[in-house]
Amino acid sequence: MTLALVVVLFVFAALAEIGGAWLVWQSIREGKPWWWAGLGVMALAAYGFIATLQPDANFGRILAAYGGVFVAGSLAWGVVFDGFRPDRWDLAGSALCLVGVAVIMFAPRPVV
């Protein structure tokens, strides 16, 4: 259950943060209505709350691991919503980041 919970929370956090940033981008850079930026700000705030639901109590660990999820999620978001075509280096870098996430989150640690 913990593995599934960690993964689901990272997915929701990525959707909130990347989606929020994309909405602000669309409003400012692509001329979408101002309220898109407002929705983006709300989504970015939701990201902050979602991150606190992770079972690990270490802020630095959660945010560091989420960084790798953000890299992979951002590339995926670009593919789906902007027609971005990642090259092999984008994909390799993303894979390395996700390996880093797994090491950070799931390495065996002594119970204190």
PDB file of N, CA and C in Angstrom:
ATOM      1  N   MET A   1       0.822  -1.203   0.000  1.00  0.00           N
ATOM      2  CA  MET A   1       0.000   0.000   0.000  1.00  0.00           C
ATOM      3  C   MET A   1       0.860   1.259   0.000  1.00  0.00           C
ATOM      4  N   THR A   2       1.961   1.253   0.736  1.00  0.00           N
ATOM      5  CA  THR A   2       2.794   2.450   0.803  1.00  0.00           C
ATOM      6  C   THR A   2       3.370   2.795  -0.562  1.00  0.00           C
ATOM      7  N   LEU A   3       3.855   1.817  -1.305  1.00  0.00           N
ATOM      8  CA  LEU A   3       4.388   2.077  -2.641  1.00  0.00           C
ATOM      9  C   LEU A   3       3.318   2.689  -3.529  1.00  0.00           C
ATOM     10  N   ALA A   4       2.132   2.109  -3.526  1.00  0.00           N
ATOM     11  CA  ALA A   4       1.038   2.635  -4.343  1.00  0.00           C
ATOM     12  C   ALA A   4       0.670   4.049  -3.914  1.00  0.00           C
ATOM     13  N   LEU A   5       0.622   4.289  -2.612  1.00  0.00           N
ATOM     14  CA  LEU A   5       0.285   5.621  -2.108  1.00  0.00           C
ATOM     15  C   LEU A   5       1.316   6.651  -2.546  1.00  0.00           C
ATOM     16  N   VAL A   6       2.591   6.322  -2.412  1.00  0.00           N
ATOM     17  CA  VAL A   6       3.664   7.236  -2.826  1.00  0.00           C
ATOM     18  C   VAL A   6       3.526   7.575  -4.307  1.00  0.00           C
ATOM     19  N   VAL A   7       3.321   6.567  -5.135  1.00  0.00           N
ATOM     20  CA  VAL A   7       3.215   6.784  -6.581  1.00  0.00           C
ATOM     21  C   VAL A   7       1.991   7.636  -6.916  1.00  0.00           C
ATOM     22  N   VAL A   8       0.848   7.305  -6.337  1.00  0.00           N
ATOM     23  CA  VAL A   8      -0.381   8.064  -6.614  1.00  0.00           C
ATOM     24  C   VAL A   8      -0.228   9.519  -6.181  1.00  0.00           C
ATOM     25  N   LEU A   9       0.346   9.743  -5.014  1.00  0.00           N
ATOM     26  CA  LEU A   9       0.534  11.119  -4.549  1.00  0.00           C
ATOM     27  C   LEU A   9       1.504  11.889  -5.441  1.00  0.00           C
ATOM     28  N   PHE A  10       2.567  11.238  -5.905  1.00  0.00           N
ATOM     29  CA  PHE A  10       3.481  11.914  -6.830  1.00  0.00           C
ATOM     30  C   PHE A  10       2.774  12.243  -8.150  1.00  0.00           C
ATOM     31  N   VAL A  11       1.932  11.358  -8.637  1.00  0.00           N
ATOM     32  CA  VAL A  11       1.193  11.626  -9.881  1.00  0.00           C
ATOM     33  C   VAL A  11       0.260  12.821  -9.691  1.00  0.00           C
ATOM     34  N   PHE A  12      -0.497  12.842  -8.597  1.00  0.00           N
ATOM     35  CA  PHE A  12      -1.395  13.977  -8.351  1.00  0.00           C
ATOM     36  C   PHE A  12      -0.622  15.276  -8.138  1.00  0.00           C
ATOM     37  N   ALA A  13       0.497  15.190  -7.447  1.00  0.00           N
ATOM     38  CA  ALA A  13       1.324  16.380  -7.250  1.00  0.00           C
ATOM     39  C   ALA A  13       1.832  16.904  -8.593  1.00  0.00           C
ATOM     40  N   ALA A  14       2.261  15.993  -9.455  1.00  0.00           N
ATOM     41  CA  ALA A  14       2.755  16.402 -10.771  1.00  0.00           C
ATOM     42  C   ALA A  14       1.647  17.041 -11.587  1.00  0.00           C
ATOM     43  N   LEU A  15       0.470  16.446 -11.584  1.00  0.00           N
ATOM     44  CA  LEU A  15      -0.646  17.033 -12.335  1.00  0.00           C
ATOM     45  C   LEU A  15      -0.965  18.434 -11.828  1.00  0.00           C
ATOM     46  N   ALA A  16      -0.953  18.622 -10.507  1.00  0.00           N
ATOM     47  CA  ALA A  16      -1.262  19.931  -9.938  1.00  0.00           C
ATOM     48  C   ALA A  16      -0.173  20.956 -10.270  1.00  0.00           C
ATOM     49  N   GLU A  17       1.091  20.588 -10.061  1.00  0.00           N
ATOM     50  CA  GLU A  17       2.151  21.570 -10.277  1.00  0.00           C
ATOM     51  C   GLU A  17       2.385  21.855 -11.756  1.00  0.00           C
ATOM     52  N   ILE A  18       2.502  20.820 -12.539  1.00  0.00           N
ATOM     53  CA  ILE A  18       2.775  21.021 -13.963  1.00  0.00           C
ATOM     54  C   ILE A  18       1.554  21.648 -14.638  1.00  0.00           C
ATOM     55  N   GLY A  19       0.377  21.153 -14.297  1.00  0.00           N
ATOM     56  CA  GLY A  19      -0.842  21.740 -14.854  1.00  0.00           C
ATOM     57  C   GLY A  19      -1.000  23.195 -14.451  1.00  0.00           C
ATOM     58  N   GLY A  20      -0.706  23.512 -13.205  1.00  0.00           N
ATOM     59  CA  GLY A  20      -0.790  24.896 -12.748  1.00  0.00           C
ATOM     60  C   GLY A  20       0.187  25.804 -13.475  1.00  0.00           C
ATOM     61  N   ALA A  21       1.404  25.345 -13.594  1.00  0.00           N
ATOM     62  CA  ALA A  21       2.407  26.145 -14.306  1.00  0.00           C
ATOM     63  C   ALA A  21       2.023  26.310 -15.776  1.00  0.00           C
ATOM     64  N   TRP A  22       1.472  25.265 -16.382  1.00  0.00           N
ATOM     65  CA  TRP A  22       1.053  25.332 -17.787  1.00  0.00           C
ATOM     66  C   TRP A  22      -0.083  26.339 -17.966  1.00  0.00           C
ATOM     67  N   LEU A  23      -1.031  26.350 -17.024  1.00  0.00           N
ATOM     68  CA  LEU A  23      -2.132  27.316 -17.109  1.00  0.00           C
ATOM     69  C   LEU A  23      -1.621  28.757 -17.023  1.00  0.00           C
ATOM     70  N   VAL A  24      -0.691  29.015 -16.112  1.00  0.00           N
ATOM     71  CA  VAL A  24      -0.106  30.359 -16.018  1.00  0.00           C
ATOM     72  C   VAL A  24       0.623  30.686 -17.317  1.00  0.00           C
ATOM     73  N   TRP A  25       1.407  29.751 -17.826  1.00  0.00           N
ATOM     74  CA  TRP A  25       2.131  29.940 -19.095  1.00  0.00           C
ATOM     75  C   TRP A  25       1.158  30.301 -20.216  1.00  0.00           C
ATOM     76  N   GLN A  26       0.083  29.534 -20.297  1.00  0.00           N
ATOM     77  CA  GLN A  26      -0.897  29.773 -21.357  1.00  0.00           C
ATOM     78  C   GLN A  26      -1.502  31.168 -21.247  1.00  0.00           C
ATOM     79  N   SER A  27      -1.785  31.606 -20.038  1.00  0.00           N
ATOM     80  CA  SER A  27      -2.360  32.932 -19.839  1.00  0.00           C
ATOM     81  C   SER A  27      -1.377  34.037 -20.197  1.00  0.00           C
ATOM     82  N   ILE A  28      -0.163  33.926 -19.723  1.00  0.00           N
ATOM     83  CA  ILE A  28       0.827  34.989 -19.912  1.00  0.00           C
ATOM     84  C   ILE A  28       1.470  34.935 -21.296  1.00  0.00           C
ATOM     85  N   ARG A  29       1.880  33.765 -21.729  1.00  0.00           N
ATOM     86  CA  ARG A  29       2.653  33.658 -22.973  1.00  0.00           C
ATOM     87  C   ARG A  29       1.811  33.398 -24.215  1.00  0.00           C
ATOM     88  N   GLU A  30       0.647  32.781 -24.032  1.00  0.00           N
ATOM     89  CA  GLU A  30      -0.155  32.386 -25.195  1.00  0.00           C
ATOM     90  C   GLU A  30      -1.456  33.172 -25.324  1.00  0.00           C
ATOM     91  N   GLY A  31      -1.640  34.170 -24.468  1.00  0.00           N
ATOM     92  CA  GLY A  31      -2.787  35.059 -24.597  1.00  0.00           C
ATOM     93  C   GLY A  31      -4.128  34.488 -24.162  1.00  0.00           C
ATOM     94  N   LYS A  32      -4.114  33.438 -23.367  1.00  0.00           N
ATOM     95  CA  LYS A  32      -5.372  32.902 -22.834  1.00  0.00           C
ATOM     96  C   LYS A  32      -5.920  33.874 -21.791  1.00  0.00           C
ATOM     97  N   PRO A  33      -7.195  33.747 -21.432  1.00  0.00           N
ATOM     98  CA  PRO A  33      -7.787  34.681 -20.458  1.00  0.00           C
ATOM     99  C   PRO A  33      -7.040  34.699 -19.125  1.00  0.00           C
ATOM    100  N   TRP A  34      -7.125  35.809 -18.409  1.00  0.00           N
ATOM    101  CA  TRP A  34      -6.432  35.992 -17.132  1.00  0.00           C
ATOM    102  C   TRP A  34      -6.831  34.937 -16.119  1.00  0.00           C
ATOM    103  N   TRP A  35      -8.089  34.473 -16.182  1.00  0.00           N
ATOM    104  CA  TRP A  35      -8.536  33.514 -15.178  1.00  0.00           C
ATOM    105  C   TRP A  35      -7.837  32.164 -15.316  1.00  0.00           C
ATOM    106  N   TRP A  36      -7.219  31.894 -16.489  1.00  0.00           N
ATOM    107  CA  TRP A  36      -6.410  30.687 -16.601  1.00  0.00           C
ATOM    108  C   TRP A  36      -5.248  30.765 -15.610  1.00  0.00           C
ATOM    109  N   ALA A  37      -4.651  31.940 -15.502  1.00  0.00           N
ATOM    110  CA  ALA A  37      -3.550  32.120 -14.555  1.00  0.00           C
ATOM    111  C   ALA A  37      -4.050  31.924 -13.123  1.00  0.00           C
ATOM    112  N   GLY A  38      -5.250  32.429 -12.841  1.00  0.00           N
ATOM    113  CA  GLY A  38      -5.835  32.231 -11.513  1.00  0.00           C
ATOM    114  C   GLY A  38      -6.040  30.757 -11.191  1.00  0.00           C
ATOM    115  N   LEU A  39      -6.543  30.001 -12.162  1.00  0.00           N
ATOM    116  CA  LEU A  39      -6.685  28.552 -11.964  1.00  0.00           C
ATOM    117  C   LEU A  39      -5.323  27.896 -11.763  1.00  0.00           C
ATOM    118  N   GLY A  40      -4.327  28.384 -12.502  1.00  0.00           N
ATOM    119  CA  GLY A  40      -2.977  27.853 -12.356  1.00  0.00           C
ATOM    120  C   GLY A  40      -2.423  28.077 -10.966  1.00  0.00           C
ATOM    121  N   VAL A  41      -2.644  29.264 -10.424  1.00  0.00           N
ATOM    122  CA  VAL A  41      -2.173  29.571  -9.072  1.00  0.00           C
ATOM    123  C   VAL A  41      -2.855  28.655  -8.054  1.00  0.00           C
ATOM    124  N   MET A  42      -4.138  28.393  -8.238  1.00  0.00           N
ATOM    125  CA  MET A  42      -4.838  27.476  -7.324  1.00  0.00           C
ATOM    126  C   MET A  42      -4.289  26.057  -7.440  1.00  0.00           C
ATOM    127  N   ALA A  43      -3.998  25.631  -8.652  1.00  0.00           N
ATOM    128  CA  ALA A  43      -3.432  24.292  -8.835  1.00  0.00           C
ATOM    129  C   ALA A  43      -2.041  24.199  -8.198  1.00  0.00           C
ATOM    130  N   LEU A  44      -1.248  25.254  -8.331  1.00  0.00           N
ATOM    131  CA  LEU A  44       0.077  25.259  -7.711  1.00  0.00           C
ATOM    132  C   LEU A  44      -0.030  25.193  -6.190  1.00  0.00           C
ATOM    133  N   ALA A  45      -1.022  25.873  -5.631  1.00  0.00           N
ATOM    134  CA  ALA A  45      -1.237  25.786  -4.180  1.00  0.00           C
ATOM    135  C   ALA A  45      -1.647  24.368  -3.791  1.00  0.00           C
ATOM    136  N   ALA A  46      -2.488  23.740  -4.599  1.00  0.00           N
ATOM    137  CA  ALA A  46      -2.906  22.357  -4.310  1.00  0.00           C
ATOM    138  C   ALA A  46      -1.703  21.428  -4.287  1.00  0.00           C
ATOM    139  N   TYR A  47      -0.762  21.653  -5.188  1.00  0.00           N
ATOM    140  CA  TYR A  47       0.464  20.847  -5.195  1.00  0.00           C
ATOM    141  C   TYR A  47       1.132  20.875  -3.813  1.00  0.00           C
ATOM    142  N   GLY A  48       1.231  22.061  -3.233  1.00  0.00           N
ATOM    143  CA  GLY A  48       1.873  22.187  -1.928  1.00  0.00           C
ATOM    144  C   GLY A  48       1.193  21.346  -0.863  1.00  0.00           C
ATOM    145  N   PHE A  49      -0.119  21.277  -0.913  1.00  0.00           N
ATOM    146  CA  PHE A  49      -0.855  20.463   0.052  1.00  0.00           C
ATOM    147  C   PHE A  49      -0.700  18.975  -0.234  1.00  0.00           C
ATOM    148  N   ILE A  50      -0.744  18.613  -1.494  1.00  0.00           N
ATOM    149  CA  ILE A  50      -0.627  17.199  -1.855  1.00  0.00           C
ATOM    150  C   ILE A  50       0.710  16.622  -1.371  1.00  0.00           C
ATOM    151  N   ALA A  51       1.765  17.396  -1.520  1.00  0.00           N
ATOM    152  CA  ALA A  51       3.090  16.917  -1.103  1.00  0.00           C
ATOM    153  C   ALA A  51       3.128  16.558   0.382  1.00  0.00           C
ATOM    154  N   THR A  52       2.338  17.250   1.195  1.00  0.00           N
ATOM    155  CA  THR A  52       2.350  16.978   2.640  1.00  0.00           C
ATOM    156  C   THR A  52       1.703  15.647   2.994  1.00  0.00           C
ATOM    157  N   LEU A  53       1.005  15.036   2.046  1.00  0.00           N
ATOM    158  CA  LEU A  53       0.326  13.761   2.316  1.00  0.00           C
ATOM    159  C   LEU A  53       1.229  12.550   2.152  1.00  0.00           C
ATOM    160  N   GLN A  54       2.442  12.756   1.659  1.00  0.00           N
ATOM    161  CA  GLN A  54       3.377  11.633   1.493  1.00  0.00           C
ATOM    162  C   GLN A  54       3.660  11.003   2.857  1.00  0.00           C
ATOM    163  N   PRO A  55       3.767   9.677   2.916  1.00  0.00           N
ATOM    164  CA  PRO A  55       3.996   9.018   4.200  1.00  0.00           C
ATOM    165  C   PRO A  55       5.362   9.320   4.836  1.00  0.00           C
ATOM    166  N   ASP A  56       6.366   9.618   4.035  1.00  0.00           N
ATOM    167  CA  ASP A  56       7.690   9.960   4.588  1.00  0.00           C
ATOM    168  C   ASP A  56       7.618  11.347   5.208  1.00  0.00           C
ATOM    169  N   ALA A  57       8.180  11.515   6.380  1.00  0.00           N
ATOM    170  CA  ALA A  57       8.085  12.775   7.112  1.00  0.00           C
ATOM    171  C   ALA A  57       9.196  13.769   6.779  1.00  0.00           C
ATOM    172  N   ASN A  58      10.105  13.418   5.873  1.00  0.00           N
ATOM    173  CA  ASN A  58      11.248  14.275   5.586  1.00  0.00           C
ATOM    174  C   ASN A  58      10.981  15.166   4.374  1.00  0.00           C
ATOM    175  N   PHE A  59      10.804  16.458   4.646  1.00  0.00           N
ATOM    176  CA  PHE A  59      10.504  17.426   3.593  1.00  0.00           C
ATOM    177  C   PHE A  59      11.527  17.380   2.468  1.00  0.00           C
ATOM    178  N   GLY A  60      12.797  17.420   2.817  1.00  0.00           N
ATOM    179  CA  GLY A  60      13.850  17.436   1.801  1.00  0.00           C
ATOM    180  C   GLY A  60      13.822  16.207   0.915  1.00  0.00           C
ATOM    181  N   ARG A  61      13.587  15.054   1.507  1.00  0.00           N
ATOM    182  CA  ARG A  61      13.538  13.817   0.732  1.00  0.00           C
ATOM    183  C   ARG A  61      12.362  13.838  -0.245  1.00  0.00           C
ATOM    184  N   ILE A  62      11.198  14.246   0.228  1.00  0.00           N
ATOM    185  CA  ILE A  62      10.009  14.278  -0.631  1.00  0.00           C
ATOM    186  C   ILE A  62      10.216  15.244  -1.781  1.00  0.00           C
ATOM    187  N   LEU A  63      10.699  16.444  -1.482  1.00  0.00           N
ATOM    188  CA  LEU A  63      10.881  17.432  -2.554  1.00  0.00           C
ATOM    189  C   LEU A  63      11.988  17.037  -3.518  1.00  0.00           C
ATOM    190  N   ALA A  64      13.039  16.432  -3.011  1.00  0.00           N
ATOM    191  CA  ALA A  64      14.114  15.972  -3.900  1.00  0.00           C
ATOM    192  C   ALA A  64      13.600  14.882  -4.834  1.00  0.00           C
ATOM    193  N   ALA A  65      12.880  13.927  -4.286  1.00  0.00           N
ATOM    194  CA  ALA A  65      12.341  12.853  -5.118  1.00  0.00           C
ATOM    195  C   ALA A  65      11.319  13.401  -6.101  1.00  0.00           C
ATOM    196  N   TYR A  66      10.490  14.322  -5.647  1.00  0.00           N
ATOM    197  CA  TYR A  66       9.490  14.888  -6.537  1.00  0.00           C
ATOM    198  C   TYR A  66      10.142  15.599  -7.725  1.00  0.00           C
ATOM    199  N   GLY A  67      11.336  16.138  -7.513  1.00  0.00           N
ATOM    200  CA  GLY A  67      12.043  16.782  -8.623  1.00  0.00           C
ATOM    201  C   GLY A  67      12.198  15.853  -9.817  1.00  0.00           C
ATOM    202  N   GLY A  68      12.509  14.591  -9.552  1.00  0.00           N
ATOM    203  CA  GLY A  68      12.632  13.620 -10.637  1.00  0.00           C
ATOM    204  C   GLY A  68      11.302  13.322 -11.295  1.00  0.00           C
ATOM    205  N   VAL A  69      10.252  13.256 -10.484  1.00  0.00           N
ATOM    206  CA  VAL A  69       8.907  13.050 -11.028  1.00  0.00           C
ATOM    207  C   VAL A  69       8.527  14.247 -11.899  1.00  0.00           C
ATOM    208  N   PHE A  70       8.882  15.449 -11.445  1.00  0.00           N
ATOM    209  CA  PHE A  70       8.576  16.668 -12.197  1.00  0.00           C
ATOM    210  C   PHE A  70       9.246  16.659 -13.566  1.00  0.00           C
ATOM    211  N   VAL A  71      10.485  16.210 -13.620  1.00  0.00           N
ATOM    212  CA  VAL A  71      11.198  16.143 -14.906  1.00  0.00           C
ATOM    213  C   VAL A  71      10.450  15.239 -15.874  1.00  0.00           C
ATOM    214  N   ALA A  72      10.159  14.032 -15.451  1.00  0.00           N
ATOM    215  CA  ALA A  72       9.463  13.081 -16.327  1.00  0.00           C
ATOM    216  C   ALA A  72       8.052  13.565 -16.649  1.00  0.00           C
ATOM    217  N   GLY A  73       7.361  14.075 -15.656  1.00  0.00           N
ATOM    218  CA  GLY A  73       5.997  14.555 -15.868  1.00  0.00           C
ATOM    219  C   GLY A  73       5.922  15.742 -16.795  1.00  0.00           C
ATOM    220  N   SER A  74       6.894  16.622 -16.701  1.00  0.00           N
ATOM    221  CA  SER A  74       6.911  17.799 -17.578  1.00  0.00           C
ATOM    222  C   SER A  74       7.076  17.404 -19.036  1.00  0.00           C
ATOM    223  N   LEU A  75       7.952  16.455 -19.284  1.00  0.00           N
ATOM    224  CA  LEU A  75       8.122  15.978 -20.661  1.00  0.00           C
ATOM    225  C   LEU A  75       6.840  15.314 -21.157  1.00  0.00           C
ATOM    226  N   ALA A  76       6.225  14.499 -20.318  1.00  0.00           N
ATOM    227  CA  ALA A  76       4.980  13.837 -20.709  1.00  0.00           C
ATOM    228  C   ALA A  76       3.870  14.859 -20.961  1.00  0.00           C
ATOM    229  N   TRP A  77       3.788  15.867 -20.109  1.00  0.00           N
ATOM    230  CA  TRP A  77       2.776  16.923 -20.285  1.00  0.00           C
ATOM    231  C   TRP A  77       2.980  17.610 -21.632  1.00  0.00           C
ATOM    232  N   GLY A  78       4.223  17.922 -21.949  1.00  0.00           N
ATOM    233  CA  GLY A  78       4.515  18.569 -23.227  1.00  0.00           C
ATOM    234  C   GLY A  78       4.090  17.714 -24.414  1.00  0.00           C
ATOM    235  N   VAL A  79       4.284  16.410 -24.313  1.00  0.00           N
ATOM    236  CA  VAL A  79       3.873  15.499 -25.392  1.00  0.00           C
ATOM    237  C   VAL A  79       2.357  15.552 -25.566  1.00  0.00           C
ATOM    238  N   VAL A  80       1.630  15.453 -24.462  1.00  0.00           N
ATOM    239  CA  VAL A  80       0.171  15.365 -24.519  1.00  0.00           C
ATOM    240  C   VAL A  80      -0.473  16.700 -24.890  1.00  0.00           C
ATOM    241  N   PHE A  81      -0.014  17.798 -24.289  1.00  0.00           N
ATOM    242  CA  PHE A  81      -0.718  19.066 -24.434  1.00  0.00           C
ATOM    243  C   PHE A  81      -0.100  20.046 -25.432  1.00  0.00           C
ATOM    244  N   ASP A  82       1.170  19.874 -25.752  1.00  0.00           N
ATOM    245  CA  ASP A  82       1.828  20.832 -26.636  1.00  0.00           C
ATOM    246  C   ASP A  82       2.437  20.210 -27.884  1.00  0.00           C
ATOM    247  N   GLY A  83       2.285  18.917 -28.062  1.00  0.00           N
ATOM    248  CA  GLY A  83       2.851  18.258 -29.238  1.00  0.00           C
ATOM    249  C   GLY A  83       4.367  18.169 -29.218  1.00  0.00           C
ATOM    250  N   PHE A  84       4.956  18.268 -28.042  1.00  0.00           N
ATOM    251  CA  PHE A  84       6.411  18.180 -27.887  1.00  0.00           C
ATOM    252  C   PHE A  84       6.883  16.774 -28.237  1.00  0.00           C
ATOM    253  N   ARG A  85       7.995  16.681 -28.913  1.00  0.00           N
ATOM    254  CA  ARG A  85       8.587  15.390 -29.269  1.00  0.00           C
ATOM    255  C   ARG A  85       9.940  15.259 -28.574  1.00  0.00           C
ATOM    256  N   PRO A  86      10.000  14.567 -27.428  1.00  0.00           N
ATOM    257  CA  PRO A  86      11.288  14.426 -26.736  1.00  0.00           C
ATOM    258  C   PRO A  86      12.258  13.597 -27.570  1.00  0.00           C
ATOM    259  N   ASP A  87      13.539  13.972 -27.491  1.00  0.00           N
ATOM    260  CA  ASP A  87      14.546  13.171 -28.188  1.00  0.00           C
ATOM    261  C   ASP A  87      15.084  12.119 -27.221  1.00  0.00           C
ATOM    262  N   ARG A  88      16.024  11.345 -27.698  1.00  0.00           N
ATOM    263  CA  ARG A  88      16.538  10.252 -26.861  1.00  0.00           C
ATOM    264  C   ARG A  88      17.222  10.763 -25.612  1.00  0.00           C
ATOM    265  N   TRP A  89      17.798  11.956 -25.660  1.00  0.00           N
ATOM    266  CA  TRP A  89      18.465  12.511 -24.483  1.00  0.00           C
ATOM    267  C   TRP A  89      17.443  12.967 -23.447  1.00  0.00           C
ATOM    268  N   ASP A  90      16.329  13.507 -23.909  1.00  0.00           N
ATOM    269  CA  ASP A  90      15.241  13.836 -22.981  1.00  0.00           C
ATOM    270  C   ASP A  90      14.761  12.574 -22.274  1.00  0.00           C
ATOM    271  N   LEU A  91      14.560  11.518 -23.043  1.00  0.00           N
ATOM    272  CA  LEU A  91      14.066  10.261 -22.483  1.00  0.00           C
ATOM    273  C   LEU A  91      15.091   9.623 -21.545  1.00  0.00           C
ATOM    274  N   ALA A  92      16.360   9.654 -21.930  1.00  0.00           N
ATOM    275  CA  ALA A  92      17.414   9.095 -21.069  1.00  0.00           C
ATOM    276  C   ALA A  92      17.518   9.880 -19.765  1.00  0.00           C
ATOM    277  N   GLY A  93      17.493  11.198 -19.859  1.00  0.00           N
ATOM    278  CA  GLY A  93      17.559  12.029 -18.652  1.00  0.00           C
ATOM    279  C   GLY A  93      16.370  11.802 -17.742  1.00  0.00           C
ATOM    280  N   SER A  94      15.200  11.677 -18.350  1.00  0.00           N
ATOM    281  CA  SER A  94      13.994  11.414 -17.581  1.00  0.00           C
ATOM    282  C   SER A  94      14.079  10.062 -16.869  1.00  0.00           C
ATOM    283  N   ALA A  95      14.558   9.056 -17.572  1.00  0.00           N
ATOM    284  CA  ALA A  95      14.708   7.730 -16.962  1.00  0.00           C
ATOM    285  C   ALA A  95      15.688   7.776 -15.789  1.00  0.00           C
ATOM    286  N   LEU A  96      16.794   8.490 -15.968  1.00  0.00           N
ATOM    287  CA  LEU A  96      17.759   8.635 -14.865  1.00  0.00           C
ATOM    288  C   LEU A  96      17.115   9.304 -13.653  1.00  0.00           C
ATOM    289  N   CYS A  97      16.309  10.314 -13.910  1.00  0.00           N
ATOM    290  CA  CYS A  97      15.631  10.996 -12.806  1.00  0.00           C
ATOM    291  C   CYS A  97      14.696  10.055 -12.066  1.00  0.00           C
ATOM    292  N   LEU A  98      13.968   9.228 -12.815  1.00  0.00           N
ATOM    293  CA  LEU A  98      13.041   8.298 -12.162  1.00  0.00           C
ATOM    294  C   LEU A  98      13.778   7.214 -11.376  1.00  0.00           C
ATOM    295  N   VAL A  99      14.936   6.803 -11.863  1.00  0.00           N
ATOM    296  CA  VAL A  99      15.765   5.882 -11.077  1.00  0.00           C
ATOM    297  C   VAL A  99      16.188   6.575  -9.781  1.00  0.00           C
ATOM    298  N   GLY A 100      16.558   7.831  -9.874  1.00  0.00           N
ATOM    299  CA  GLY A 100      16.907   8.595  -8.676  1.00  0.00           C
ATOM    300  C   GLY A 100      15.753   8.685  -7.692  1.00  0.00           C
ATOM    301  N   VAL A 101      14.546   8.881  -8.204  1.00  0.00           N
ATOM    302  CA  VAL A 101      13.360   8.909  -7.340  1.00  0.00           C
ATOM    303  C   VAL A 101      13.240   7.589  -6.587  1.00  0.00           C
ATOM    304  N   ALA A 102      13.379   6.482  -7.303  1.00  0.00           N
ATOM    305  CA  ALA A 102      13.247   5.170  -6.671  1.00  0.00           C
ATOM    306  C   ALA A 102      14.307   4.967  -5.592  1.00  0.00           C
ATOM    307  N   VAL A 103      15.531   5.376  -5.873  1.00  0.00           N
ATOM    308  CA  VAL A 103      16.604   5.242  -4.867  1.00  0.00           C
ATOM    309  C   VAL A 103      16.292   6.085  -3.632  1.00  0.00           C
ATOM    310  N   ILE A 104      15.894   7.329  -3.860  1.00  0.00           N
ATOM    311  CA  ILE A 104      15.615   8.220  -2.735  1.00  0.00           C
ATOM    312  C   ILE A 104      14.456   7.715  -1.892  1.00  0.00           C
ATOM    313  N   MET A 105      13.384   7.298  -2.545  1.00  0.00           N
ATOM    314  CA  MET A 105      12.163   6.951  -1.815  1.00  0.00           C
ATOM    315  C   MET A 105      12.160   5.536  -1.240  1.00  0.00           C
ATOM    316  N   PHE A 106      12.807   4.601  -1.919  1.00  0.00           N
ATOM    317  CA  PHE A 106      12.610   3.206  -1.549  1.00  0.00           C
ATOM    318  C   PHE A 106      13.877   2.467  -1.111  1.00  0.00           C
ATOM    319  N   ALA A 107      14.978   3.175  -0.952  1.00  0.00           N
ATOM    320  CA  ALA A 107      16.186   2.538  -0.437  1.00  0.00           C
ATOM    321  C   ALA A 107      15.931   2.024   0.971  1.00  0.00           C
ATOM    322  N   PRO A 108      16.472   0.859   1.294  1.00  0.00           N
ATOM    323  CA  PRO A 108      16.275   0.351   2.670  1.00  0.00           C
ATOM    324  C   PRO A 108      17.007   1.250   3.668  1.00  0.00           C
ATOM    325  N   ARG A 109      16.288   1.655   4.673  1.00  0.00           N
ATOM    326  CA  ARG A 109      16.864   2.508   5.717  1.00  0.00           C
ATOM    327  C   ARG A 109      16.562   1.884   7.068  1.00  0.00           C
ATOM    328  N   PRO A 110      17.448   2.085   8.015  1.00  0.00           N
ATOM    329  CA  PRO A 110      17.171   1.559   9.342  1.00  0.00           C
ATOM    330  C   PRO A 110      15.975   2.288   9.974  1.00  0.00           C
ATOM    331  N   VAL A 111      15.165   1.538  10.678  1.00  0.00           N
ATOM    332  CA  VAL A 111      14.034   2.137  11.387  1.00  0.00           C
ATOM    333  C   VAL A 111      14.578   2.760  12.662  1.00  0.00           C
ATOM    334  N   VAL A 112      14.254   4.005  12.865  1.00  0.00           N
ATOM    335  CA  VAL A 112      14.762   4.733  14.027  1.00  0.00           C
ATOM    336  C   VAL A 112      13.753   4.742  15.143  1.00  0.00           C
TER     337      VAL A 112
END
